[in-house]
Short mmCIF file of C-alpha atoms and ligand atoms in Angstrom, two decimals:
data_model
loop_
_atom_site.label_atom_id
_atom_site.label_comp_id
_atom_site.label_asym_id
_atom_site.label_seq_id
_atom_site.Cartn_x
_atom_site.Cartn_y
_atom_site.Cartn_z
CA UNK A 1 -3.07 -6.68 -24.37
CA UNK A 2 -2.77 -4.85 -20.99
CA UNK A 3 -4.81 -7.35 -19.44
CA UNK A 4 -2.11 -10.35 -20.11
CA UNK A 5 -0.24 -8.18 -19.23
CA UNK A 6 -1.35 -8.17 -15.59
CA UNK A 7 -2.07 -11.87 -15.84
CA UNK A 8 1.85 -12.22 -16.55
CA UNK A 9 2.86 -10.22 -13.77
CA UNK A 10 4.32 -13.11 -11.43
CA UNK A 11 4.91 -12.41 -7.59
CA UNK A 12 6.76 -14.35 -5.62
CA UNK A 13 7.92 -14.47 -1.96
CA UNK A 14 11.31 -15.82 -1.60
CA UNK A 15 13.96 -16.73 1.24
CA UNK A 16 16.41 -16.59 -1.19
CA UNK A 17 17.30 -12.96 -2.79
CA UNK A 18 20.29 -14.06 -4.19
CA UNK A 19 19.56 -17.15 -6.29
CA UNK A 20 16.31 -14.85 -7.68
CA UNK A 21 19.28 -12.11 -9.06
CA UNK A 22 21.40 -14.97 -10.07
CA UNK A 23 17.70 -16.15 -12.34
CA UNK A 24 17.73 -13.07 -13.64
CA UNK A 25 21.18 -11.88 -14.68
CA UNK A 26 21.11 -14.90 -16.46
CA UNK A 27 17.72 -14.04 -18.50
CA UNK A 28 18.30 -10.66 -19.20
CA UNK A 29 21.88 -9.82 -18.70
CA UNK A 30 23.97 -8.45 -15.66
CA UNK A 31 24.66 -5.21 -17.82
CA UNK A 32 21.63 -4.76 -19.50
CA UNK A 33 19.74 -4.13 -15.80
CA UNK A 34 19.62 -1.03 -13.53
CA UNK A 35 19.11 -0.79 -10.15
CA UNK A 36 17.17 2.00 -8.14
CA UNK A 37 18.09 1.65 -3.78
CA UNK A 38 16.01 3.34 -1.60
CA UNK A 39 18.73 5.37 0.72
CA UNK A 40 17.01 3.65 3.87
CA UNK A 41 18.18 0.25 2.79
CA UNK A 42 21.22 1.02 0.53
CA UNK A 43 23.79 1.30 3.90
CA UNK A 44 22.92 -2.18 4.69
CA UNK A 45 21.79 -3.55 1.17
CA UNK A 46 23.72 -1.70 -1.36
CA UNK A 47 26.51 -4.12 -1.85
CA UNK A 48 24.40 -6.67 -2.21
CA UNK A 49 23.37 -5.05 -5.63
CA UNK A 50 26.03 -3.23 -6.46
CA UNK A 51 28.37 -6.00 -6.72
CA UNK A 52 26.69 -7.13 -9.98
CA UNK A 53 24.30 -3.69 -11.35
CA UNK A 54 24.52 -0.10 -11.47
CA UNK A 55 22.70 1.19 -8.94
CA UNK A 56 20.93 4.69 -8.34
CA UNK A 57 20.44 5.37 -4.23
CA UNK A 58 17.24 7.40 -4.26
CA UNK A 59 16.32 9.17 -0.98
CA UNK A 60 12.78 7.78 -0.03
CA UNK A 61 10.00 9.70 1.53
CA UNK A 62 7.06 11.24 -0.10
CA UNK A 63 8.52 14.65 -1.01
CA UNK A 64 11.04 12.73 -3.25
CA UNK A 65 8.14 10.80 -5.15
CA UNK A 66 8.63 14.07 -7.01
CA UNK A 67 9.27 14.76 -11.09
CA UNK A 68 13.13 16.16 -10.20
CA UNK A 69 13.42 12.00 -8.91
CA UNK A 70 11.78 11.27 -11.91
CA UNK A 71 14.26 12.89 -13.85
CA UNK A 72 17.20 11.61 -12.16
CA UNK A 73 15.85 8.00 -12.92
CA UNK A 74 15.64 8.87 -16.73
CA UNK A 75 19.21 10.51 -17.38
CA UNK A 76 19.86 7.66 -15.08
CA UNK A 77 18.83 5.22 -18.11
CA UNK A 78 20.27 7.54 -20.09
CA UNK A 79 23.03 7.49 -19.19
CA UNK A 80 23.47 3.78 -18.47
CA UNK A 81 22.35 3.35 -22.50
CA UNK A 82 19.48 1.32 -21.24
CA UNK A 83 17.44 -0.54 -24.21
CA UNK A 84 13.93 -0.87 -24.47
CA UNK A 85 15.18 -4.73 -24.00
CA UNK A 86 16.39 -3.83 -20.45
CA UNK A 87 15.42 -4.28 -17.01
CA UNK A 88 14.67 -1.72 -14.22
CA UNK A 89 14.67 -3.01 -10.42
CA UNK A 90 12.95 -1.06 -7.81
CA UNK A 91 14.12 -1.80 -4.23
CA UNK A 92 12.42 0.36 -1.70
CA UNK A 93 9.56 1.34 -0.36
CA UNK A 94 6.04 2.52 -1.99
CA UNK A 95 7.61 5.89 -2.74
CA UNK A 96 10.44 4.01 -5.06
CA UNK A 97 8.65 1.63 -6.67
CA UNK A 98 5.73 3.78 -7.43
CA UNK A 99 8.16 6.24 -8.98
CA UNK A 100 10.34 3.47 -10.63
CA UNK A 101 7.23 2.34 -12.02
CA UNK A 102 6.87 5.63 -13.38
CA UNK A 103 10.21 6.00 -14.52
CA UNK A 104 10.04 2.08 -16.48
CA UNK A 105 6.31 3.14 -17.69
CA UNK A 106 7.76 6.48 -19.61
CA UNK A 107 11.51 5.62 -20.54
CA UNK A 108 11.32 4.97 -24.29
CA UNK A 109 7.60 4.22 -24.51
CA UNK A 110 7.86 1.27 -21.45
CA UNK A 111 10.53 -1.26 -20.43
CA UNK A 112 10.34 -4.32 -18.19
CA UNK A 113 10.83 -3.61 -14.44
CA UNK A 114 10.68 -5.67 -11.31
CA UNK A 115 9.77 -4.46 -7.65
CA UNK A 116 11.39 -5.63 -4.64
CA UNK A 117 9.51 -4.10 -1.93
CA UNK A 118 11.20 -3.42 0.93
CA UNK A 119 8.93 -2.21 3.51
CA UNK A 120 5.61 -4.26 5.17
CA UNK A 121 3.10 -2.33 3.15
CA UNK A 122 5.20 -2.17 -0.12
CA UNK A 123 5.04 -6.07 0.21
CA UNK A 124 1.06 -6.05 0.71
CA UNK A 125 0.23 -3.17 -1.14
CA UNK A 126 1.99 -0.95 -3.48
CA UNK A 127 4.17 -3.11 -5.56
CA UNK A 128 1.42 -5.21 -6.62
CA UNK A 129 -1.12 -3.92 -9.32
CA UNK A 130 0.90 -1.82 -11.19
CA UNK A 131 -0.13 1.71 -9.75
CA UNK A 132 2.26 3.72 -10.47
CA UNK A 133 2.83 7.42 -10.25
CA UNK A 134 4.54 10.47 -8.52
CA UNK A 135 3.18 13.59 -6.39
CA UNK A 136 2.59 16.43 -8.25
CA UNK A 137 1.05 20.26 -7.80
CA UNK A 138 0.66 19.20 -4.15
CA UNK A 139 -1.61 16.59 -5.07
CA UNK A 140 -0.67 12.82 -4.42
CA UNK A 141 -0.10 10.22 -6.97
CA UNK A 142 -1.52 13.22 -9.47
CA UNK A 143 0.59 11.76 -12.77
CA UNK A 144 0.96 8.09 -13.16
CA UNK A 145 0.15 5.31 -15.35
CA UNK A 146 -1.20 1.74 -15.00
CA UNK A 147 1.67 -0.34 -15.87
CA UNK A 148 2.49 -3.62 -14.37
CA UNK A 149 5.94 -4.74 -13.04
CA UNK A 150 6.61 -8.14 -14.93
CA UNK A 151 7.53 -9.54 -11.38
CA UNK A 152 7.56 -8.84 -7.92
CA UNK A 153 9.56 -10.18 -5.94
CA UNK A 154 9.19 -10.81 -1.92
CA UNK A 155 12.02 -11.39 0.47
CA UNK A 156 10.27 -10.67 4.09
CA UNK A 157 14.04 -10.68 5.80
CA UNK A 158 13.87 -6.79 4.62
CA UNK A 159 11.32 -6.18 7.41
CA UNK A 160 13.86 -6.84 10.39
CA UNK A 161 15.25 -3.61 10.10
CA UNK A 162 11.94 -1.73 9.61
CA UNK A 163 10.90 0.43 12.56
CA UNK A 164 7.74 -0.78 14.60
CA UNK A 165 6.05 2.30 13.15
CA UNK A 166 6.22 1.38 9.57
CA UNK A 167 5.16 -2.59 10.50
CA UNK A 168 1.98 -1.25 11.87
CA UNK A 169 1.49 0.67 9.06
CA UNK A 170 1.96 -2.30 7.04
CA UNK A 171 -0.21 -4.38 9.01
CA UNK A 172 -3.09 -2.23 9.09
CA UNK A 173 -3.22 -2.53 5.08
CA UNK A 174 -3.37 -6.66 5.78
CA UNK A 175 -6.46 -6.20 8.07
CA UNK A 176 -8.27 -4.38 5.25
CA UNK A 177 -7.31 -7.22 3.15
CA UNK A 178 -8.59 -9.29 5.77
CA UNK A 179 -11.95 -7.84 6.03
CA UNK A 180 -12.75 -7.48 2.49
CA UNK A 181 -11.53 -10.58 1.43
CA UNK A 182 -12.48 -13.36 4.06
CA UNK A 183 -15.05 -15.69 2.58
CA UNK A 184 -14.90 -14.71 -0.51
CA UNK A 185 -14.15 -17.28 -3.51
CA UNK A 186 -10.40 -16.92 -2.93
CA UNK A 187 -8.67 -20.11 -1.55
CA UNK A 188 -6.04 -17.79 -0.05
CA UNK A 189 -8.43 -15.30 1.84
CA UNK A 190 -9.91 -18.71 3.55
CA UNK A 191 -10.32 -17.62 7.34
CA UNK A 192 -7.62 -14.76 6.83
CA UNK A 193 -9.40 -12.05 9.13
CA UNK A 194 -9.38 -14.93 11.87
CA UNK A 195 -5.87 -15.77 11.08
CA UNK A 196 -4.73 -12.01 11.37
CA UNK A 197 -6.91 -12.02 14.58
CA UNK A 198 -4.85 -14.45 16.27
CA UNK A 199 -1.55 -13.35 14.93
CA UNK A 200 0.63 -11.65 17.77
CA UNK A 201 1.59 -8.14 16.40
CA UNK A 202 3.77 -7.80 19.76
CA UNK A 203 6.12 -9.90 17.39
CA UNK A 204 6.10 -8.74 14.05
CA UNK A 205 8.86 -11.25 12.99
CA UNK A 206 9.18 -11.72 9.38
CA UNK A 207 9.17 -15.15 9.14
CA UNK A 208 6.20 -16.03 11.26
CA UNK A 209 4.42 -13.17 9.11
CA UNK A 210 5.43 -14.35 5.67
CA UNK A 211 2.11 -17.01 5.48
CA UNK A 212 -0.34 -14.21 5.96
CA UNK A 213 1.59 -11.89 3.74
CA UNK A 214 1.91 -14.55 0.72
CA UNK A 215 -2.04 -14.42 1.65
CA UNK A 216 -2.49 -10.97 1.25
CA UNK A 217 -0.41 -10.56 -1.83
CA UNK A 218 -2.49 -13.26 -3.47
CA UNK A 219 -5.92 -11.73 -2.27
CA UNK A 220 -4.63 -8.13 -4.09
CA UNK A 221 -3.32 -9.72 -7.23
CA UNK A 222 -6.42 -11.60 -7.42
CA UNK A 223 -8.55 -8.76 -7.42
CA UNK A 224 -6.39 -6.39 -9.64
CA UNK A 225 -6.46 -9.64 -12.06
CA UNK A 226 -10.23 -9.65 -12.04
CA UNK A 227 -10.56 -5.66 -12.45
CA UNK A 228 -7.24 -3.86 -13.82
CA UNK A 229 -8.82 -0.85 -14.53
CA UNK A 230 -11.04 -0.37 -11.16
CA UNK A 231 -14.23 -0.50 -12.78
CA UNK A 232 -15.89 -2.57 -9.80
CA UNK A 233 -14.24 -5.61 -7.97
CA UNK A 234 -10.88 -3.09 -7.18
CA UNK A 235 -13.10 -0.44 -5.38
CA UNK A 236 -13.06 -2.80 -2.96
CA UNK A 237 -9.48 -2.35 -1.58
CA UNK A 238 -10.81 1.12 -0.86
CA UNK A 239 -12.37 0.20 2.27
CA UNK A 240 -11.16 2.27 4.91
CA UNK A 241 -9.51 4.97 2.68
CA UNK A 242 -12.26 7.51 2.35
CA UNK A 243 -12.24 8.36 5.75
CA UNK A 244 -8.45 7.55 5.68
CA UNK A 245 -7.20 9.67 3.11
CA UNK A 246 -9.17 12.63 4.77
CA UNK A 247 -7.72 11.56 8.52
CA UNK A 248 -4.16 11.31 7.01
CA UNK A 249 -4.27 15.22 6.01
CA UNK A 250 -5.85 16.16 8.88
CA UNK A 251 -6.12 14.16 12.30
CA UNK A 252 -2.17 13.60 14.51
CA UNK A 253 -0.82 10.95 17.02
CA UNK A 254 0.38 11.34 20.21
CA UNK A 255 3.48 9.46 21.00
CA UNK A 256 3.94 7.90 24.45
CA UNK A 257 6.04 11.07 25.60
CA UNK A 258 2.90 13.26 24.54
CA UNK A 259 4.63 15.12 21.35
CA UNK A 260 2.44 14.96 18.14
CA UNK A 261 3.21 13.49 15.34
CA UNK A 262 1.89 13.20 11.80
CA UNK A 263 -0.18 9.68 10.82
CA UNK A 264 1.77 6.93 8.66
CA UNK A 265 -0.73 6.01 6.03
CA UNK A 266 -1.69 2.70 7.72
CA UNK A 267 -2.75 4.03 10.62
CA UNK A 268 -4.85 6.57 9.04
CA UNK A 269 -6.42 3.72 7.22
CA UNK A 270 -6.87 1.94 9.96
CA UNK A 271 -8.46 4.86 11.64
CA UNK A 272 -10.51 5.24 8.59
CA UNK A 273 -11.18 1.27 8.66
CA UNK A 274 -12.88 1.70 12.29
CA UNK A 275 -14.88 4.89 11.20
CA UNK A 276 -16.19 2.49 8.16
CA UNK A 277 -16.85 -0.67 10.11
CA UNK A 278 -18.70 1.83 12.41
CA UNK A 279 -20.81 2.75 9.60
CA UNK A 280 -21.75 -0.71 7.80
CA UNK A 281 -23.13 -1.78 11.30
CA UNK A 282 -25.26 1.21 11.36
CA UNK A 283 -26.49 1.60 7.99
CA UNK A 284 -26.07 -2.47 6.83
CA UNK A 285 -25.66 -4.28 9.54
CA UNK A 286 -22.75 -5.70 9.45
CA UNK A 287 -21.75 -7.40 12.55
CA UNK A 288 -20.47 -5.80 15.87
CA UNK A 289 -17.62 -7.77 16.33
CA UNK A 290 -15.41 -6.91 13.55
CA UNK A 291 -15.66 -2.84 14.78
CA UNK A 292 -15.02 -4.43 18.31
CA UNK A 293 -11.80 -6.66 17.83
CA UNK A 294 -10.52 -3.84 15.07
CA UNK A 295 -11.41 -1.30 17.89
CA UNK A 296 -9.40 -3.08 20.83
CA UNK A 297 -6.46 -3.53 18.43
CA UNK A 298 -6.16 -0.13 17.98
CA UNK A 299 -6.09 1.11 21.25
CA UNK A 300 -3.02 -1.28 22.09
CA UNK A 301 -1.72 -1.23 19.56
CA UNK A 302 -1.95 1.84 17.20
CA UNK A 303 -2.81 4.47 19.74
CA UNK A 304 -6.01 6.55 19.51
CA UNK A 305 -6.37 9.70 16.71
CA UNK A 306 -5.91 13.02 18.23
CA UNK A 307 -8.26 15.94 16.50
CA UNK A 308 -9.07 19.42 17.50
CA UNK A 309 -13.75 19.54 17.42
CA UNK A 310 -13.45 21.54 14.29
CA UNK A 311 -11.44 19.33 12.29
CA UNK A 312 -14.29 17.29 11.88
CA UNK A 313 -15.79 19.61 9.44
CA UNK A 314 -12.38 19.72 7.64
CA UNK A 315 -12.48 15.81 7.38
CA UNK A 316 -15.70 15.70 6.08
CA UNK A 317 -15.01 18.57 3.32
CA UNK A 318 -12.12 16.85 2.43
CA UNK A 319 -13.78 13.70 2.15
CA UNK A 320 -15.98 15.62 -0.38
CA UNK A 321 -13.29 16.11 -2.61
CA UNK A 322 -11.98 12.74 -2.88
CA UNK A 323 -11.51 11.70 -6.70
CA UNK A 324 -14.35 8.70 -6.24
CA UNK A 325 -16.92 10.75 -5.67
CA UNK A 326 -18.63 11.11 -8.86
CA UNK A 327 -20.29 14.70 -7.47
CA UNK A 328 -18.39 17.40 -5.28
CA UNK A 329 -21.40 17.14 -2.76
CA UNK A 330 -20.97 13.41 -2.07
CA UNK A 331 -19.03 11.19 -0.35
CA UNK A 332 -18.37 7.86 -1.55
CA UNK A 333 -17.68 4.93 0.78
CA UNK A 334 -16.51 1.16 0.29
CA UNK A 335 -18.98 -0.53 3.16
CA UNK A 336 -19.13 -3.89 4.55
CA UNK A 337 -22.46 -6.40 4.83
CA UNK A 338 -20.51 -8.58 7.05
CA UNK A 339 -16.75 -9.66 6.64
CA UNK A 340 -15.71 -10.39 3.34
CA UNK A 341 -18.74 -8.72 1.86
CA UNK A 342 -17.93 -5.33 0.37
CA UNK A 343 -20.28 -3.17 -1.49
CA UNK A 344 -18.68 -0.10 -3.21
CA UNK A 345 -19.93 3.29 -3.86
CA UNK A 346 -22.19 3.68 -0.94
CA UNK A 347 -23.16 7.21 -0.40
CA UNK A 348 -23.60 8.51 2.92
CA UNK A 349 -24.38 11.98 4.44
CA UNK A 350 -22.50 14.34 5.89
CA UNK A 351 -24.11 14.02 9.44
CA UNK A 352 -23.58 10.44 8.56
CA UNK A 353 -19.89 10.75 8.30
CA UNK A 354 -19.94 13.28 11.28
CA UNK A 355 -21.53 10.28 13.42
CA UNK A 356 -18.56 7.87 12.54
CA UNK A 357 -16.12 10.43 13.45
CA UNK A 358 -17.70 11.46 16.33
CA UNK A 359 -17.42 7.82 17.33
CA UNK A 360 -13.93 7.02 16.22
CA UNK A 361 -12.53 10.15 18.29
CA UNK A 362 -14.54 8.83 21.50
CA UNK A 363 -12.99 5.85 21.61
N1 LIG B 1 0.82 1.82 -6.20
C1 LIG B 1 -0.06 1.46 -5.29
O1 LIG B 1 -0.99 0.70 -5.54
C2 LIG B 1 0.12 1.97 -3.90
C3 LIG B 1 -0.62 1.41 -2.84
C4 LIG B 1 -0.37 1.88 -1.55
C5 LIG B 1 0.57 2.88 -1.33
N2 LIG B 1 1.25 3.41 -2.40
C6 LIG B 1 2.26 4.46 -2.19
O2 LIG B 1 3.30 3.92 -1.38
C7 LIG B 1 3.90 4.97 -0.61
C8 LIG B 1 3.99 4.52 0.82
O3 LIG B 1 4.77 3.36 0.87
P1 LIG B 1 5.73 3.05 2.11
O4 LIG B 1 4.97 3.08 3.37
O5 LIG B 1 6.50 1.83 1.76
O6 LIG B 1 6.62 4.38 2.15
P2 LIG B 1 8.17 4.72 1.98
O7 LIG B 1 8.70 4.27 0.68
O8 LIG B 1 8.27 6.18 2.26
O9 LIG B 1 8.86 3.90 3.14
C9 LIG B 1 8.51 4.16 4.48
C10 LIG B 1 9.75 4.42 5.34
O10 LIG B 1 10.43 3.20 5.55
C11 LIG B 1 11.83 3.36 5.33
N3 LIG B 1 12.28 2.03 4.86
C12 LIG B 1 11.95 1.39 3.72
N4 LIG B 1 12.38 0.12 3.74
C13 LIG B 1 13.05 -0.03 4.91
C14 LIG B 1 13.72 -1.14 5.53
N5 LIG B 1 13.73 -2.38 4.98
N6 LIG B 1 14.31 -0.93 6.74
C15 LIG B 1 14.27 0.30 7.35
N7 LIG B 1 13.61 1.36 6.82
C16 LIG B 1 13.01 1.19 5.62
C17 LIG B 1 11.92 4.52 4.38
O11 LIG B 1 13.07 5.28 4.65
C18 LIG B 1 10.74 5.38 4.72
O12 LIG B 1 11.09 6.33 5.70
C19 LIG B 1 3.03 6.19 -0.81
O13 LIG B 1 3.68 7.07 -1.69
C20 LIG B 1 1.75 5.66 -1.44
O14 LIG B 1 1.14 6.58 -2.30
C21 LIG B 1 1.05 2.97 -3.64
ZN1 LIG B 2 -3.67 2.30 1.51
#
């Protein structure tokens, strides 16, 4: 049952926002759907919903993936005497439609919902799948559910008033795609690390980048097709987030004026991507010239990771507690044979680990 479910979900990527509301008012009813507005977009964007929906603006960032959001979205639906036969859009970022996900997954034992991703790595990443969840105890995505949106929809003309920041971030989730996916049996990943290779990220214009993110999309929902449940195929779209997750809680950036900032999640990952490539061409490998093109991209583009010596040993202890890991003392790795070649669960040592680091904050 949950797996057609999954095999429903349709995604589509779309020029035309309008006509795609226009499809569905007309299948489910103007006032039988809801809308949830990410603040960021809602000065710009809200009309364009409002005019037709009820609309909820919910103030994005991670703190507000919270269960207080959560239970503004349900006496939302409350009060707007939502049916189970009703339809909840989520038009953010990952922090909305992980939340509205949430929210759609738990309102009267599930209702339909749609996600219209509104940031780069939204697109590419978290609205497809149906991971959904909130922050909880400290602890991120700690309650959630697997429970599929019944569309996504794509319009890349949100992207042209993300910051530079957040396209990066976005980006670096499409070169992990890239990696993992080139090669393999999917007519879509065809030549994709090349293609993201060549692309210039100086530009970052939505419509030259809507190909490769189409691409991307497709290479996700094919795997999350395959493997709902992440028993095996889905580990794969770890790669790079062992090391990431720890480098996200732990390492900084420097910004060109030399203040320090925290690290988006993309750039952690791709930190954490470079730390990993570093390690499948020690331990299988895996060829030189991925780590080398991923390497030089970072330094123009990304910046390097700033880390005081002894974080290291924080990293690596917090690697240790990262919920693959089947054993507290282990730490469990996604690794690449060559591009497009994942193997998942690879467990490497803790001077291991200490090696890649020591490399990545070298560079
Ligand atoms: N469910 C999954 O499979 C999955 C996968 C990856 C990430 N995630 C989750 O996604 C979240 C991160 O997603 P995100 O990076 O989209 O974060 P986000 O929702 O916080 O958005 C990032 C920033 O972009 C701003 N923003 C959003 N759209 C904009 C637009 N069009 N123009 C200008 N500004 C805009 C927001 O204000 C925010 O500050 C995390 O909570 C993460 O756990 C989930
Ligand atoms: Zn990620």
């Amino acid at each position: 049952m949950q797996k057609k479910h999954y095999l429903c979900s349709l995604i589509m990527v779309t020029t035309d926002l309008h006509a795609e509301l226009d499809r569905l008012s007309v299948s489910y009813g103007a006032d039988r759907m809801v809308v949830l507005v990410a603040a960021s977009v809602a000065p710009v964007w809200q009309k364009f919903f409002s005019d037709r929906f009820r609309v909820l603006v919910l103030a994005d960032g991670e703190e507000n993936k919270s269960l207080d959001t959560l239970q503004r979205v349900w006496d939302f639906l409350f009060e707007a005497d939502i049916t189970r036969s009703g339809l909840l859009l989520c038009v953010g970022g990952g922090t909305v439609t992980d939340l509205g996900g949430l929210a759609a997954a738990t309102y009267k034992r599930g209702i339909h919902y749609i996600n219209i991703p509104t940031t780069l790595l939204a697109m590419v990443d978290a609205a497809v799948g149906g991971k959904t969840g909130i922050n909880y105890r400290g602890l991120k995505n700690a309650v959630g559910a697997f429970y599929p949106p019944v569309e996504t929809i794509v319009w890349p003309e949100w992207l042209s008033t993300l910051p530079a920041e957040q396209l990066l971030s976005g980006f670096a989730e499409m070169l992990k795609t890239g990696l993992l996916a080139d090669g393999q049996k999917i007519p879509q990943a065809e030549g994709l690390w090349q293609r993201l290779m060549q692309y210039d990220m100086e530009r970052m214009d939505p419509t030259e980048l809507t190909p490769l993110i189409a691409d991307c999309i497709a290479v996700k929902q094919y795997i999350v097709t395959a493997d709902p449940s992440e028993t095996g195929l889905r580990k794969t779209l770890n790669l790079g987030h062992t090391f990431g997750h720890a480098l996200e809680e732990t390492a900084f950036a420097e910004t060109k004026n030399g203040a320090q900032t925290g690290l988006l999640h993309g750039h952690a990952v791709l930190y954490g991507l470079i730390a990993e490539l570093y390690l499948s061409h020690t331990l299988l490998g895996c060829e030189r010239e991925a780590l080398q093109q991923l390497t030089q991209r970072m330094i123009h583009y990304y910046g390097r990771p700033a880390c005081k010596c002894t974080d290291r040993e924080r990293i690596i202890r917090l690697m240790h507690q990262d919920k693959k890991n089947e054993r507290a003392t282990e730490i469990n790795c996604t690794l690449l044979r060559s591009t497009g070649h994942p193997v998942i669960n690879q467990i490497i040592t803790d001077a291991q680990a200490d090696e890649a680091l020591e490399y990545l904050f070298s560079l």
